[in-house]
XYZ file of C-alpha atoms in Angstrom:
250
model
C -21.074 -8.473 -2.867
C -19.972 -8.422 0.773
C -18.868 -12.071 0.714
C -16.724 -11.366 -2.334
C -15.032 -8.261 -0.885
C -13.574 -10.020 2.188
C -13.420 -6.825 4.243
C -12.031 -6.898 7.769
C -14.621 -6.443 10.536
C -17.477 -7.151 8.118
C -19.629 -10.240 8.593
C -19.817 -12.963 5.955
C -22.831 -14.735 7.449
C -25.390 -13.999 10.148
C -28.082 -16.288 11.535
C -30.710 -15.080 14.004
C -32.239 -17.414 16.546
C -35.955 -17.767 17.308
C -37.601 -14.644 18.734
C -34.335 -12.777 18.006
C -32.914 -14.137 21.255
C -29.428 -14.726 19.861
C -27.331 -14.302 16.738
C -24.582 -16.445 15.254
C -22.076 -14.649 13.035
C -19.156 -15.594 10.873
C -16.562 -14.628 12.034
C -17.908 -15.994 15.304
C -18.413 -13.546 18.172
C -18.841 -15.528 21.412
C -20.063 -12.634 23.570
C -21.467 -9.888 21.392
C -22.142 -6.360 22.567
C -24.614 -4.270 20.580
C -23.430 -0.679 21.216
C -26.530 0.697 19.493
C -28.556 -0.571 22.476
C -26.215 0.949 25.077
C -26.405 4.583 26.245
C -22.607 4.826 26.399
C -21.979 3.100 23.065
C -18.710 1.202 22.728
C -17.588 2.136 26.252
C -19.070 -1.153 27.426
C -15.826 -2.887 26.384
C -13.944 -0.967 29.094
C -15.829 -2.955 31.731
C -13.499 -5.884 31.040
C -10.620 -3.826 32.453
C -12.762 -2.585 35.332
C -13.605 -6.158 36.345
C -10.058 -7.482 35.965
C -7.990 -4.657 37.424
C -10.454 -2.223 38.975
C -9.660 0.661 36.611
C -9.584 1.501 32.921
C -7.625 3.938 30.754
C -10.366 3.703 28.091
C -7.861 2.411 25.531
C -10.146 -0.527 24.678
C -13.070 1.701 23.707
C -10.765 4.006 21.743
C -9.417 1.014 19.828
C -12.958 -0.194 19.119
C -14.027 3.240 17.887
C -10.972 3.452 15.625
C -11.754 0.042 14.135
C -15.371 1.111 13.557
C -14.097 4.181 11.721
C -11.654 2.154 9.604
C -14.401 -0.260 8.612
C -16.740 2.634 7.849
C -14.223 4.088 5.375
C -13.663 0.659 3.794
C -17.407 0.295 3.193
C -17.610 3.810 1.769
C -14.699 3.038 -0.562
C -16.521 -0.010 -1.924
C -19.907 1.759 -1.914
C -21.677 -0.930 0.134
C -23.185 1.384 2.724
C -26.384 0.482 4.569
C -29.185 2.721 5.782
C -29.294 1.431 9.382
C -25.694 0.928 10.588
C -26.335 1.903 14.224
C -28.188 -1.306 15.099
C -26.018 -3.464 12.857
C -22.639 -3.044 14.514
C -21.761 -5.617 17.144
C -18.597 -5.747 19.232
C -16.698 -8.667 20.699
C -16.707 -7.746 24.383
C -13.392 -9.535 25.017
C -11.258 -8.280 22.105
C -13.135 -5.047 21.389
C -13.194 -5.857 17.666
C -16.351 -4.563 15.920
C -18.301 -6.461 13.293
C -20.658 -4.873 10.767
C -23.597 -7.159 10.004
C -26.886 -7.281 8.072
C -26.410 -5.752 4.644
C -29.950 -6.586 3.603
C -30.945 -2.913 3.384
C -28.409 -1.309 1.110
C -28.562 2.225 -0.173
C -27.250 2.312 -3.719
C -29.822 2.513 -6.489
C -31.679 5.782 -6.903
C -29.598 7.842 -4.489
C -26.717 10.282 -4.873
C -23.248 9.031 -3.887
C -22.555 11.942 -1.517
C -25.989 11.569 0.057
C -25.301 7.913 0.786
C -21.996 8.818 2.408
C -23.531 11.559 4.560
C -26.375 9.336 5.766
C -24.062 6.444 6.585
C -21.173 8.378 8.145
C -23.344 10.647 10.294
C -25.149 7.637 11.785
C -21.865 5.905 12.612
C -20.479 9.071 14.227
C -23.730 9.497 16.179
C -23.161 6.039 17.644
C -19.530 6.756 18.560
C -20.287 10.117 20.176
C -22.192 8.311 22.938
C -18.834 7.147 24.264
C -17.872 10.669 25.344
C -21.317 11.997 26.302
C -20.472 11.725 30.012
C -16.675 11.738 29.829
C -14.409 14.367 31.334
C -12.790 16.773 28.902
C -9.331 15.186 28.828
C -10.771 11.704 28.085
C -13.091 13.165 25.436
C -10.260 15.149 23.843
C -8.038 12.100 23.502
C -10.936 10.056 22.105
C -11.799 12.686 19.465
C -8.194 13.372 18.460
C -7.378 9.694 17.997
C -10.532 9.290 15.920
C -9.485 12.188 13.707
C -5.989 10.754 13.310
C -7.466 7.403 12.256
C -9.896 9.042 9.838
C -7.175 11.035 8.098
C -4.863 8.005 7.945
C -7.572 6.080 6.090
C -8.466 8.978 3.786
C -4.814 9.601 2.930
C -4.237 5.901 2.243
C -7.301 5.924 -0.013
C -5.950 9.008 -1.776
C -2.453 7.524 -2.230
C -3.730 4.221 -3.635
C -6.179 5.821 -6.057
C -3.608 8.397 -7.202
C -1.222 5.559 -7.998
C -3.974 3.758 -9.926
C -4.835 6.906 -11.842
C -1.245 7.320 -13.043
C -1.576 3.985 -14.833
C -4.991 4.815 -16.328
C -5.963 6.881 -19.347
C -6.363 10.510 -18.229
C -9.743 12.178 -18.735
C -9.293 15.940 -18.861
C -11.620 18.024 -16.699
C -13.243 15.076 -14.907
C -13.753 14.546 -11.197
C -13.235 10.981 -10.043
C -15.781 9.307 -7.777
C -13.125 8.483 -5.183
C -12.131 12.155 -4.978
C -15.734 13.085 -4.235
C -15.892 10.384 -1.558
C -12.725 11.542 0.214
C -13.757 15.192 0.147
C -17.255 14.363 1.377
C -15.880 12.438 4.389
C -13.491 15.265 5.205
C -16.250 17.878 4.948
C -18.556 15.935 7.265
C -15.835 15.593 9.907
C -14.937 19.306 9.667
C -18.566 20.478 9.734
C -19.953 22.031 12.913
C -23.452 21.020 11.815
C -22.939 17.465 10.569
C -20.247 16.139 12.901
C -21.930 15.224 16.239
C -18.608 15.569 18.083
C -18.311 19.200 16.986
C -21.936 19.803 17.938
C -21.455 18.369 21.409
C -18.235 20.268 22.174
C -18.878 23.480 20.263
C -18.284 25.496 23.451
C -15.232 23.487 24.554
C -12.654 24.293 21.900
C -9.900 22.572 23.877
C -11.567 19.224 23.217
C -11.784 19.585 19.447
C -8.736 19.490 17.153
C -8.105 22.488 14.912
C -8.762 22.697 11.196
C -6.889 20.073 9.227
C -6.331 19.394 5.551
C -5.276 16.270 3.697
C -1.596 16.095 2.866
C -0.449 15.817 -0.730
C -0.564 12.311 -2.272
C 2.567 10.268 -1.715
C 4.192 7.670 -3.919
C 3.422 4.061 -3.076
C 6.385 1.948 -4.029
C 5.851 -1.381 -5.759
C 2.050 -1.088 -5.624
C 1.715 -2.584 -9.100
C 5.308 -3.592 -9.716
C 7.775 -1.780 -11.958
C 7.656 -2.982 -15.540
C 10.966 -1.205 -16.265
C 12.740 -3.026 -13.477
C 15.702 -4.916 -14.728
C 15.003 -8.631 -14.883
C 17.664 -11.292 -14.345
C 18.881 -12.767 -17.621
C 20.348 -16.131 -18.427
C 23.749 -15.662 -20.046
C 24.078 -19.345 -20.805
C 27.012 -19.792 -18.440
C 25.118 -20.467 -15.245
C 25.426 -23.947 -13.754
C 21.899 -25.395 -13.825
C 22.974 -28.617 -12.060
C 25.131 -27.520 -9.111
C 24.701 -30.854 -7.298
C 25.627 -32.987 -10.291
C 22.368 -34.923 -10.240
C 22.173 -35.132 -14.029
C 25.366 -37.219 -14.137
C 24.454 -39.481 -11.234
C 24.354 -43.272 -11.914
């Protein structure tokens, strides 16, 4: 399933060396960081800036965390979540791009859709929260707010695309679509003081956490499927189909 989806930041092939001493992935990651094994999570990528210029603005780790969140939503959308994501996210130390690997332990059959989302999303957020465990408040606030902005961008894109699809489908009165449940579940987890580890960690520092936020209304996506009523060019019979005169050449 994963190889057919062609999702960004999701591995197509993984080989593990003897005694688990190394891994080879496709796409290839020459120097892989496993944030699940690091106490400060994805912050390890900021060390590249520290070595090169002696300081870091933490933009690399924020970018990595945002990409992890985007990939998380993509996997939730396609319902290919795994039960152990924390140890199966690796990061290219140079570019900061994450890669989700090892989909051998899926969580699909015999479980509730919302339960799968909660298990998966909470584990990913628990990994990302390590990045601000020892950060000052202004760094933590920027990290959390940019994560929220990314999350809502992805949820709103999901909402817009599915709303456009639904307009072309046969309406079923009184039904709740699976994608609507998925979007609402992700939003509820992020807004929850009990299930969002960022809100748990900074429950007493309200200046770090963004205020309550709701999804905007769905917006039109132009030319998503093409417009069947769009006027097509017609051949009036008068157009010159041999402007260079090649048909009359000797």
